[in-house]
Amino acid sequence: MRFPMICLMLSALIPGQAAAQPAEASASLNQAAIYSRPFEPAVPLALLPLPPGAVEPAGWLRDWARSARDGITGHLDEWHPTFADGWKGIPIQAPGAKPDGTGWPLEQCAYWLDGAIRLGFVLHDEALIRKIRARLDPVVDGVNKAGFGTTFIYWKQGYKPDGFESWAHSQLGRALVALYQGTGDRRVLDALAKVYADYPSKMGNIDLGGGQVSGLCNLDPMLETYSYSGDPRILDRALQAISQPEVAQEIRRWPEGRLSPGHMDIFYENIRLPAVAYPWSGDTHHLDATLAAFKWLDENHMLPYGVASGEEFASGIGAFRKTETCDITSMLLASSWMYRIQGARTWGDRMERAFFNAAAAVADRDFRAMCYYQSPNRIQSAALPCEQPNCPGPEGNRFHQLGCPTVLCCVGAINRIIPNFIIHMWMATRDNGLAATLYGPSVVAARVGAGTPVRIVTTTDYPFGESIRMRVMPQAAVEFPLYVRIPGWCGNASITVDGAPFPARPDSRGFVRILRTWAGSAVIDITLPMHPEVVRGYETEFPSANREYFSFEPAQVFQFRRLPYASVFYGPLLFALPITEVDSNTPVGNPKWQYAINTDPRTRDDGIRVVRQPMPAHWDWSPDAPVALEAPARAFDWRPTDAQALPDGPIEGSGSETIRLVPYGCTKFRISMFPVTAGAWRTGSP
Ligand SMILES: [Zn+2]
């Protein structure tokens, strides 16, 4: 059952540009928000994304985004044939490539094209946009010149992708949706609509336990295309795809807790699909299924840096468990969809935790190298933790220009992380206001109220500082609500508007609504006080369901285990004991890292002291961080192995010394899941 509400807006609505509406039309459309699409779902989205480019990074975040542009994102095509020749319909000399220009390069190159075009838009970098358009426009032209029934793999006439090729196809679909949203170029929408009006409705299952990617991931570019084009064939096919009996059967298992610990990138991509369909299907089981899957991940596989373990399969909770960089990308993608649908701050909290921690650690400081895997503790290159021999094999834990040179998914996927975070820092609301959804220095340009342009300049060191200043500058006086997210970890936020206190009482979704007539240049000051927080938990066993995949591990890792650990947070940041590096793959000789956390929750801030210094002139995640924590710890004879990263129980003994912790994202070798002393554990055990 579905009930698409078709807005009677006959003017071509170019993304990012409000159609001029007479006042009475605006009133009669009721819910026709400025950023709604010509064809809206039955269940309205809580938050409406702005087109890429509406939010531009500033401050430290701009430095990081420009490093990506000057590093991997801007140059990947110069470094490997997969990215030089992907989607050209020509044979490619690369791992996993097929003679007809399909295979692995389609997936990996699409990741890069999607991330690079988005980065071009958010930085307003015409050279990068031109470079990527030179790759995407031929696909658009190829589709538009081909007969009806073609696909993005237009050079293979009469071909309908399935299996891996259909999945790769979905990734290019996302890139083309971004291209349309960023440019409003009708040719791009024509190509998207032509392909998806005749795309097979049987796109595959969303089996979580297996290692097979699913063509069902075409669902989001399809539904995005439908929201702009309104071709009913697209919506029909999308809803048929999610309603296939085997798909419906799989989705029903999730709320019952019957989820299989599969390949983590595929897991994150797949678990969001029922929720992506939910606004259109109106079936609450779809939303419930996705929520249940996220909860299951939290309980069984979540690592302190905000992304689940995946080596490449789910591997439980542990200090040497690894996360593939692709998983960060797909986690942020899944969370951004949930944010749009539910509008709840928890999705912002999750995205910030993954972005400020996991995403920061995997790129080298100049963004010219990256790693395929990271782990909460990294002590010796290739040994603690050891290389994962199944996939990708040697070099999986080391920084390299191509991530892992033989498996190029991660070096493609990393390019999506920064622009997708920036795009979602502000979203429009259905009452024609704006919501500050993710924090960091930025400038947003959007339309509010009856369509009045406004610029909001956010100046902040966040998450390295607690204060955020927003300067709201409408083109003309205009009444609109501005929603301020209060993170879940912050219990005593304060807000002032032009110096006058404003009650910082969040609504049920975690936002404070500031409704007023904005004129001239108004200033909102937000303070989000942070306090050191010690989170205690247990390292768990590897999932027995993946025993065969992890057969290289000793049997002991599958036996029930509950090894205590503690991690230290400060606001959204995870903190780590840095192990001084010679370079990203080499720690200094004989570093001292053998410590247990010895904090005491009966004392203020667990006895942890915050030390600050000014932000650097250029941001590159240096270990000489602007905020550090001094934490009580006890040295002990700790000899971790790859199979047992943490001691069996709390550490006895006496004495305490102070260790200096820095943001996890500033480290290449580190301890972030610490052993605990008996005192620290007894007073604060979970
Ligand atoms: Zn990958």
XYZ file of C-alpha atoms and ligand atoms in Angstrom:
687
model
C 0.000 0.000 0.000
C 1.412 3.356 -0.893
C 0.138 6.874 -1.175
C 2.611 9.189 -2.847
C 1.618 12.751 -2.189
C 2.257 14.592 -5.402
C 2.784 18.267 -4.901
C 1.045 20.293 -7.530
C 4.098 22.335 -8.225
C 4.289 22.519 -11.970
C 7.313 24.738 -12.100
C 10.479 22.727 -12.615
C 11.996 22.644 -9.177
C 15.704 22.906 -9.497
C 17.406 21.481 -6.436
C 18.578 24.152 -4.084
C 16.485 26.839 -5.688
C 13.102 27.666 -4.303
C 10.398 27.901 -6.897
C 8.691 31.264 -6.747
C 5.315 30.653 -5.133
C 2.429 33.025 -4.782
C 1.491 33.466 -1.148
C -1.935 31.810 -1.519
C -0.409 28.809 -3.330
C 2.102 28.456 -0.554
C -0.662 28.455 2.030
C -2.821 25.946 0.143
C 0.060 23.511 -0.245
C 0.428 23.535 3.515
C 3.409 21.205 3.856
C 5.136 22.322 0.636
C 8.397 23.251 2.284
C 10.999 25.112 0.285
C 13.273 22.083 0.137
C 10.589 19.478 -0.431
C 10.763 17.669 -3.735
C 8.185 17.801 -6.542
C 7.109 14.276 -5.538
C 6.988 13.681 -1.808
C 6.653 10.429 0.141
C 3.569 9.397 2.102
C 5.444 9.823 5.367
C 7.198 13.207 5.255
C 10.906 13.292 6.045
C 11.613 15.034 9.363
C 14.601 16.880 7.904
C 15.170 17.899 4.324
C 18.735 17.746 3.024
C 20.171 20.832 1.380
C 21.837 20.444 -2.006
C 25.583 19.770 -1.943
C 27.366 23.114 -1.852
C 24.818 24.872 0.379
C 27.091 24.132 3.335
C 30.719 25.108 2.894
C 33.378 24.095 5.429
C 35.346 26.747 7.308
C 38.177 26.824 9.844
C 39.830 23.539 10.730
C 37.267 21.559 8.732
C 38.126 23.492 5.575
C 41.808 22.683 6.085
C 40.948 18.985 6.288
C 38.643 19.081 3.257
C 41.316 20.887 1.226
C 43.890 18.292 2.258
C 41.558 15.649 0.815
C 41.279 17.649 -2.390
C 45.041 18.103 -2.635
C 45.609 14.457 -1.688
C 43.712 11.281 -2.474
C 40.390 12.763 -3.623
C 41.868 15.154 -6.147
C 44.485 12.784 -7.533
C 43.324 9.170 -7.343
C 42.858 8.894 -11.114
C 46.554 9.753 -11.524
C 47.567 6.922 -9.226
C 45.789 3.812 -10.537
C 44.015 2.564 -13.734
C 40.897 1.604 -11.729
C 40.280 5.304 -11.175
C 41.817 6.514 -14.438
C 39.620 4.292 -16.613
C 36.584 3.212 -14.547
C 33.175 3.799 -16.188
C 34.727 4.440 -19.600
C 33.536 1.104 -21.014
C 37.077 0.047 -21.849
C 39.206 -2.851 -20.561
C 41.163 -1.972 -17.400
C 44.376 -3.520 -16.136
C 43.399 -3.802 -12.473
C 42.519 -6.382 -9.811
C 38.984 -7.758 -10.265
C 38.512 -6.129 -13.671
C 36.640 -7.877 -16.488
C 37.518 -7.424 -20.171
C 34.315 -5.478 -20.884
C 35.089 -2.668 -18.449
C 32.987 -4.098 -15.601
C 33.998 -5.814 -12.327
C 35.690 -4.269 -9.284
C 36.675 -0.981 -10.969
C 32.990 -0.108 -11.453
C 32.396 -0.222 -7.702
C 35.669 1.305 -6.574
C 35.758 4.070 -9.166
C 32.101 4.954 -8.478
C 32.968 5.452 -4.788
C 35.644 7.925 -5.777
C 33.555 9.762 -8.388
C 30.697 10.148 -5.888
C 32.964 11.475 -3.137
C 34.984 13.716 -5.443
C 31.993 15.435 -7.083
C 30.510 16.092 -3.637
C 33.816 17.495 -2.350
C 33.987 19.713 -5.421
C 30.528 21.083 -4.605
C 31.131 21.688 -0.883
C 34.442 23.453 -1.578
C 32.987 25.266 -4.626
C 36.105 24.055 -6.385
C 35.452 24.505 -10.081
C 38.577 22.622 -11.157
C 37.597 19.512 -9.190
C 33.994 19.735 -10.402
C 35.225 20.001 -14.009
C 37.527 17.039 -13.569
C 34.800 14.770 -12.223
C 32.137 16.013 -14.654
C 34.489 14.996 -17.451
C 34.011 11.449 -16.134
C 30.316 11.535 -15.258
C 29.008 13.469 -18.271
C 29.987 10.709 -20.753
C 27.882 8.238 -18.708
C 24.963 10.679 -18.777
C 25.389 11.174 -22.532
C 25.807 7.434 -23.120
C 22.546 6.726 -21.321
C 20.656 9.538 -23.016
C 21.776 8.416 -26.490
C 21.003 4.731 -25.866
C 17.571 3.157 -26.280
C 15.052 2.760 -23.470
C 16.054 -0.101 -21.201
C 19.709 0.870 -20.941
C 21.629 1.184 -17.675
C 24.589 3.220 -16.453
C 26.635 0.386 -18.028
C 25.294 1.787 -21.304
C 28.082 0.413 -23.485
C 26.718 -3.125 -22.988
C 23.528 -2.991 -25.057
C 20.605 -5.036 -23.798
C 22.415 -5.718 -20.526
C 20.690 -5.727 -17.126
C 23.191 -5.789 -14.259
C 22.740 -8.250 -11.445
C 24.805 -9.356 -8.448
C 28.016 -7.396 -8.060
C 27.448 -5.289 -11.187
C 24.042 -4.167 -9.925
C 25.598 -3.117 -6.622
C 28.341 -1.194 -8.445
C 25.596 0.377 -10.559
C 23.898 1.685 -7.387
C 27.113 3.445 -6.374
C 27.265 5.359 -9.653
C 23.569 6.141 -9.265
C 24.445 7.970 -6.050
C 27.148 9.954 -7.834
C 24.672 11.002 -10.531
C 22.062 12.004 -7.934
C 24.730 14.243 -6.345
C 25.594 15.672 -9.759
C 21.953 16.540 -10.367
C 21.469 18.006 -6.908
C 24.604 20.112 -7.258
C 23.897 21.416 -10.755
C 20.169 21.056 -11.522
C 21.257 19.820 -14.975
C 18.144 18.287 -16.536
C 20.201 15.896 -18.694
C 21.396 14.150 -15.542
C 17.868 13.670 -14.241
C 16.770 12.414 -17.670
C 19.494 9.764 -17.576
C 18.649 8.693 -14.014
C 14.922 8.492 -14.799
C 15.470 6.585 -18.037
C 17.594 3.928 -16.356
C 15.455 3.460 -13.261
C 12.125 3.388 -15.137
C 13.183 0.027 -16.535
C 15.517 -1.329 -13.859
C 14.841 -4.937 -12.793
C 12.594 -5.005 -9.737
C 14.325 -8.193 -8.583
C 17.558 -6.664 -7.380
C 18.576 -9.343 -4.914
C 18.120 -10.079 -1.246
C 19.541 -8.236 1.761
C 20.954 -11.319 3.426
C 23.113 -9.914 6.227
C 25.072 -13.058 7.059
C 26.612 -13.642 3.673
C 29.379 -11.754 2.004
C 27.411 -10.903 -1.100
C 26.627 -7.321 -2.006
C 23.078 -6.501 -3.031
C 21.703 -4.696 -6.062
C 18.904 -3.565 -3.758
C 21.197 -0.648 -2.883
C 19.863 0.943 -6.075
C 16.847 1.737 -3.922
C 18.097 5.118 -2.702
C 19.144 6.582 -6.073
C 15.867 5.227 -7.467
C 13.721 6.909 -4.837
C 15.730 10.122 -5.071
C 15.183 10.047 -8.833
C 11.469 9.455 -8.368
C 11.197 12.388 -5.956
C 12.440 14.687 -8.728
C 10.960 13.042 -11.846
C 7.687 11.492 -10.671
C 7.795 8.645 -13.198
C 5.478 6.110 -11.512
C 7.369 3.182 -13.025
C 10.365 4.028 -10.823
C 8.385 4.016 -7.591
C 6.590 0.814 -8.595
C 9.860 -0.967 -9.223
C 11.454 0.298 -6.009
C 8.542 -0.853 -3.877
C 8.375 -4.185 -5.674
C 12.071 -4.666 -4.945
C 11.720 -4.185 -1.173
C 8.575 -6.369 -1.175
C 10.143 -9.474 -2.730
C 9.202 -12.425 -0.474
C 12.796 -13.262 0.464
C 13.520 -9.622 1.295
C 10.364 -9.256 3.406
C 11.231 -12.490 5.226
C 14.745 -11.254 6.030
C 13.494 -7.887 7.297
C 10.991 -9.572 9.656
C 13.841 -11.378 11.414
C 15.625 -8.241 12.612
C 13.240 -6.955 15.300
C 13.298 -10.486 16.731
C 17.045 -10.131 17.213
C 17.751 -12.721 14.542
C 20.550 -10.930 12.743
C 23.612 -12.575 11.287
C 27.045 -11.007 11.828
C 28.021 -10.575 8.206
C 30.335 -8.379 6.165
C 30.157 -4.985 7.874
C 30.153 -2.671 4.861
C 27.358 -4.712 3.289
C 25.634 -4.840 6.689
C 25.506 -1.038 7.067
C 24.459 -0.595 3.436
C 21.692 -3.188 3.761
C 20.221 -2.431 7.182
C 19.310 1.111 6.123
C 17.301 -0.070 3.097
C 13.994 -0.816 4.866
C 14.154 2.651 6.468
C 14.954 4.246 3.104
C 11.803 2.592 1.739
C 9.695 3.457 4.800
C 8.627 7.022 3.870
C 7.329 5.658 0.571
C 5.889 2.356 1.776
C 4.363 3.813 4.944
C 5.074 0.414 6.526
C 6.362 1.005 10.073
C 7.856 -2.505 10.078
C 10.395 -1.161 7.644
C 11.540 1.560 10.050
C 11.454 -0.773 13.050
C 13.654 -3.293 11.245
C 16.417 -0.765 10.626
C 16.258 0.540 14.192
C 16.505 -3.013 15.539
C 19.548 -3.698 13.395
C 21.351 -0.568 14.646
C 20.590 -1.552 18.247
C 21.929 -5.056 17.665
C 25.162 -3.612 16.266
C 25.520 -1.320 19.290
C 25.230 -4.253 21.656
C 27.413 -6.741 19.841
C 30.003 -5.092 17.614
C 30.332 -1.370 18.384
C 33.861 -0.054 18.964
C 34.601 3.127 20.940
C 35.406 5.201 17.841
C 31.768 4.961 16.764
C 31.806 2.332 14.012
C 31.294 -1.430 14.367
C 34.072 -3.969 13.863
C 34.421 -5.548 10.444
C 37.484 -7.573 9.399
C 35.765 -7.633 6.815
C 33.168 -9.687 8.708
C 31.762 -8.595 12.065
C 34.280 -9.529 14.727
C 32.807 -8.518 18.092
C 34.191 -5.945 20.524
C 37.904 -5.855 21.266
C 40.999 -3.693 21.384
C 42.606 -5.353 18.338
C 39.382 -5.856 16.391
C 39.466 -3.938 13.167
C 37.151 -1.750 11.165
C 37.408 -1.416 7.395
C 37.414 2.173 6.148
C 34.467 1.370 3.822
C 32.440 0.696 7.000
C 32.870 4.313 8.147
C 31.468 5.542 4.851
C 28.475 3.221 4.906
C 27.808 3.879 8.622
C 27.693 7.633 7.972
C 25.486 7.090 4.920
C 23.053 4.900 6.873
C 22.947 7.353 9.776
C 22.357 10.345 7.498
C 19.296 8.580 6.048
C 17.993 7.888 9.549
C 18.585 11.528 10.470
C 16.456 12.704 7.546
C 13.692 10.249 8.376
C 13.534 10.652 12.167
C 15.115 14.033 12.811
C 16.441 12.798 16.161
C 19.705 14.097 17.650
C 21.006 10.590 18.300
C 21.847 10.315 14.596
C 23.849 13.529 14.833
C 25.634 12.222 17.908
C 26.468 8.988 16.102
C 27.701 10.735 12.968
C 29.930 13.102 14.943
C 31.422 10.264 16.972
C 32.315 8.291 13.837
C 33.514 11.363 11.922
C 35.649 13.020 14.602
C 37.250 9.721 15.649
C 37.206 6.770 13.219
C 37.217 8.902 10.067
C 40.094 11.058 11.270
C 42.408 8.172 12.131
C 42.437 6.424 8.750
C 43.848 9.209 6.607
C 47.452 10.303 6.809
C 48.022 13.859 8.018
C 48.428 15.201 4.469
C 45.640 12.939 3.100
C 48.065 11.424 0.619
C 47.926 7.960 2.186
C 45.367 5.969 4.148
C 44.835 2.591 5.771
C 42.337 -0.147 5.001
C 41.877 -1.207 8.652
C 42.088 0.600 11.964
C 41.735 -0.795 15.471
C 41.171 0.843 18.886
C 44.657 -0.206 20.000
C 47.548 -0.224 17.531
C 50.912 -0.930 19.088
C 53.187 -2.526 16.486
C 52.793 -2.350 12.740
C 51.465 -5.630 11.260
C 51.805 -7.443 14.632
C 49.554 -5.863 17.291
C 47.050 -6.163 15.750
C 48.230 -8.722 13.226
C 47.397 -8.613 9.545
C 44.083 -10.219 8.595
C 45.163 -12.978 6.181
C 41.734 -13.545 4.595
C 41.115 -10.067 3.327
C 42.717 -7.909 2.182
C 45.919 -9.768 3.185
C 49.313 -8.164 3.829
C 49.391 -4.372 4.162
C 45.814 -4.226 5.449
C 46.871 -2.389 8.616
C 49.439 -0.088 7.060
C 49.198 3.349 5.520
C 49.756 3.444 1.785
C 48.916 5.779 -1.063
C 46.227 3.300 -2.197
C 45.197 1.968 1.204
C 45.689 -1.714 0.459
C 47.236 -1.722 -3.042
C 45.534 -4.983 -4.073
C 41.993 -4.176 -2.821
C 40.979 -0.622 -3.708
C 37.502 -0.273 -2.202
C 38.645 1.724 0.834
C 40.783 4.225 -1.070
C 37.697 4.876 -3.188
C 35.234 5.017 -0.292
C 37.300 7.341 1.943
C 36.584 10.231 -0.440
C 32.905 10.204 0.473
C 33.384 10.721 4.211
C 34.272 14.415 4.500
C 31.815 15.835 1.928
C 28.899 13.746 3.189
C 29.440 15.012 6.718
C 29.636 18.618 5.512
C 26.507 18.281 3.331
C 24.538 17.141 6.393
C 25.775 19.789 8.865
C 22.628 21.816 8.209
C 19.264 20.534 7.029
C 16.023 22.311 6.225
C 12.907 21.804 8.323
C 9.341 21.379 7.136
C 8.363 24.716 8.691
C 10.889 26.436 6.433
C 13.536 26.891 9.051
C 17.003 25.434 9.369
C 18.393 22.840 11.775
C 22.007 22.813 12.963
C 22.372 19.046 12.679
C 26.148 18.479 12.940
C 28.626 20.896 14.466
C 31.830 22.336 13.142
C 33.001 25.539 11.462
C 30.929 26.204 8.339
C 28.964 28.685 6.249
C 25.476 27.746 5.098
C 23.531 29.596 2.419
C 19.880 28.603 2.169
C 16.335 29.934 1.868
C 13.962 30.277 4.772
C 10.499 31.621 5.597
C 8.784 32.513 2.346
C 12.033 32.011 0.451
C 14.348 34.686 1.846
C 18.037 33.890 1.391
C 20.041 33.626 4.617
C 23.696 33.001 5.385
C 24.765 31.584 8.699
C 28.449 31.692 9.541
C 29.405 29.235 12.288
C 32.695 29.973 14.000
C 33.951 27.297 16.368
C 36.829 25.016 17.284
C 34.275 22.262 18.038
C 34.791 19.439 18.870
C 38.105 20.727 20.260
C 36.266 23.550 22.022
C 32.879 23.920 23.696
C 31.624 27.209 22.285
C 29.890 27.731 18.952
C 29.017 31.145 17.538
C 26.490 31.470 14.723
C 26.057 34.756 12.919
C 22.644 34.748 11.213
C 22.473 37.129 8.245
C 19.224 37.158 6.252
C 19.000 39.164 3.054
C 15.893 40.846 4.493
C 14.114 40.633 7.819
C 12.415 37.226 7.974
C 10.701 35.079 10.577
C 11.871 31.459 10.686
C 12.753 28.868 13.299
C 16.379 27.914 13.823
C 16.831 24.549 15.514
C 19.906 23.937 17.666
C 20.879 20.338 18.394
C 21.815 19.598 22.003
C 24.022 16.484 21.898
C 22.903 13.591 24.059
C 26.144 13.716 26.077
C 25.610 17.364 27.060
C 23.470 17.934 30.139
C 24.016 21.643 30.729
C 24.032 23.465 27.402
C 23.451 27.205 27.325
C 22.324 29.503 24.538
C 22.224 33.263 24.112
C 20.716 35.244 21.239
C 22.281 38.688 20.789
C 23.580 38.354 24.326
C 20.225 37.525 25.936
C 19.860 34.078 27.523
C 17.546 31.689 25.669
C 16.194 28.567 27.422
C 18.242 25.589 26.230
C 15.414 23.110 26.699
C 15.515 20.514 23.903
C 12.318 19.067 22.419
C 11.641 15.335 22.134
C 14.052 15.101 19.206
C 16.837 16.885 21.070
C 16.611 20.312 19.391
C 16.003 23.791 20.818
C 13.703 25.831 18.554
C 14.540 29.533 18.298
C 11.699 31.260 16.458
C 12.001 34.964 15.840
C 12.192 37.566 13.143
C 15.830 37.614 12.157
C 17.186 40.847 10.757
C 20.561 42.393 10.125
C 23.214 40.255 11.781
C 22.086 38.320 14.843
C 24.458 36.278 16.967
C 23.671 32.953 18.617
C 26.204 31.731 21.142
C 25.953 28.082 22.114
C 28.015 26.525 24.865
C 28.166 22.740 25.066
C 30.155 22.015 28.246
C 32.211 18.837 27.970
C 33.382 16.669 30.829
C 35.792 13.747 30.801
C 33.798 10.539 30.856
C 35.144 7.052 31.453
C 33.055 4.380 29.733
C 33.572 0.846 30.952
C 32.744 -2.275 28.972
C 33.834 -5.774 28.045
C 35.876 -7.223 25.245
C 33.817 -10.071 23.793
C 34.560 -13.236 21.836
C 34.578 -13.435 18.043
C 31.117 -14.379 16.735
C 30.822 -18.134 16.415
C 28.761 -17.674 13.244
C 31.940 -16.390 11.577
C 34.139 -19.203 12.894
C 34.960 -20.493 9.446
C 35.903 -17.061 8.131
C 38.136 -16.445 11.146
C 39.567 -19.980 11.137
C 43.139 -18.624 11.198
C 42.486 -17.401 14.748
C 43.121 -19.736 17.730
C 40.035 -21.495 19.132
C 40.227 -19.431 22.348
C 38.961 -16.299 20.580
C 35.558 -17.935 20.018
C 35.141 -18.937 23.669
C 32.946 -16.770 25.844
C 34.990 -13.883 27.223
C 34.262 -10.740 29.151
C 37.538 -8.840 29.499
C 37.064 -5.465 31.199
C 38.183 -2.282 29.473
C 37.715 1.460 29.868
C 37.691 4.184 27.228
C 37.882 7.920 27.868
C 35.604 10.409 26.117
C 35.356 14.179 26.172
C 32.219 15.372 24.403
C 32.108 13.565 21.055
C 35.842 12.818 21.114
C 37.406 9.492 22.052
C 40.783 9.963 23.722
C 43.839 7.742 23.366
C 47.318 7.364 24.769
C 49.434 8.226 21.726
C 52.412 6.016 20.915
C 54.929 8.362 19.350
C 55.402 7.620 15.681
C 58.391 7.884 13.378
C 55.862 7.764 10.566
C 52.354 6.339 10.163
C 53.713 2.806 9.909
C 56.550 2.990 12.442
C 56.330 3.648 16.175
C 59.404 4.907 18.045
C 61.539 2.241 19.703
C 60.437 1.002 23.165
C 57.491 3.317 23.722
C 55.773 3.190 27.111
C 52.126 2.237 26.772
C 51.610 -0.489 29.393
C 49.053 1.278 31.582
C 45.711 0.537 33.180
C 43.195 3.328 33.723
C 43.103 4.217 37.419
C 40.392 6.864 37.528
C 37.839 7.194 40.289
C 34.266 8.225 39.414
C 33.734 9.380 43.024
C 36.006 12.321 42.235
C 35.097 15.230 39.950
C 35.542 14.298 36.273
C 36.956 10.919 37.354
C 40.089 12.770 38.454
C 40.915 13.627 34.833
C 42.294 17.102 34.071
C 41.682 18.979 30.805
C 44.660 20.790 29.255
C 44.179 23.237 26.409
C 46.339 25.147 23.987
C 45.422 27.322 20.993
C 44.240 25.726 17.759
C 47.089 25.392 15.251
C 47.266 27.722 12.261
C 46.726 24.753 9.926
C 44.711 21.680 10.893
C 46.211 18.250 10.142
C 45.264 16.109 13.184
C 48.698 16.591 14.740
C 49.301 14.682 18.009
C 50.226 18.084 19.459
C 46.486 18.529 19.963
C 44.628 21.652 21.127
C 42.936 19.641 23.863
C 44.519 16.885 25.932
C 43.500 14.982 29.056
C 45.705 14.080 31.998
C 44.374 10.841 33.449
C 45.409 8.729 36.460
C 46.854 5.399 35.350
C 48.899 2.538 36.762
C 51.851 1.003 34.923
C 51.911 -2.804 34.934
C 53.472 -5.709 33.099
C 51.034 -5.913 30.204
C 51.860 -8.320 27.410
C 48.968 -8.356 24.976
C 48.779 -10.830 22.140
C 46.686 -10.510 19.039
C 44.343 -13.218 20.386
C 44.060 -11.632 23.826
C 44.389 -7.890 23.702
C 43.371 -7.215 27.324
C 44.026 -8.844 30.720
C 41.496 -11.355 32.089
C 40.373 -9.009 34.845
C 41.050 -5.721 36.625
C 44.668 -4.954 37.578
C 45.661 -5.183 41.244
C 48.589 -3.368 42.834
C 49.221 0.146 44.015
C 50.576 3.446 42.844
C 49.396 5.805 40.188
C 50.915 8.137 37.640
C 49.506 10.565 35.135
C 49.283 9.831 31.410
C 48.502 12.359 28.686
C 45.716 11.443 26.289
C 44.951 13.154 22.976
C 42.033 12.835 20.566
C 42.012 9.367 18.984
C 41.917 10.920 15.506
C 45.308 12.552 16.178
C 47.051 9.185 16.670
C 48.431 6.549 14.317
C 49.627 4.190 17.088
C 47.662 4.258 20.323
C 45.820 2.719 23.247
C 42.134 3.705 23.419
C 40.680 0.560 25.030
C 42.566 0.427 28.320
C 42.856 -2.251 30.978
C 41.396 -1.046 34.301
C 42.631 -1.168 37.862
C 40.525 -2.960 40.462
C 39.649 0.374 42.061
C 38.563 1.992 38.803
C 36.517 -1.038 37.853
C 34.864 -1.620 41.232
C 33.665 1.932 41.514
C 32.357 2.221 37.985
C 31.829 -1.241 36.521
C 29.028 -1.534 33.957
Zn 36.935 -1.232 1.755
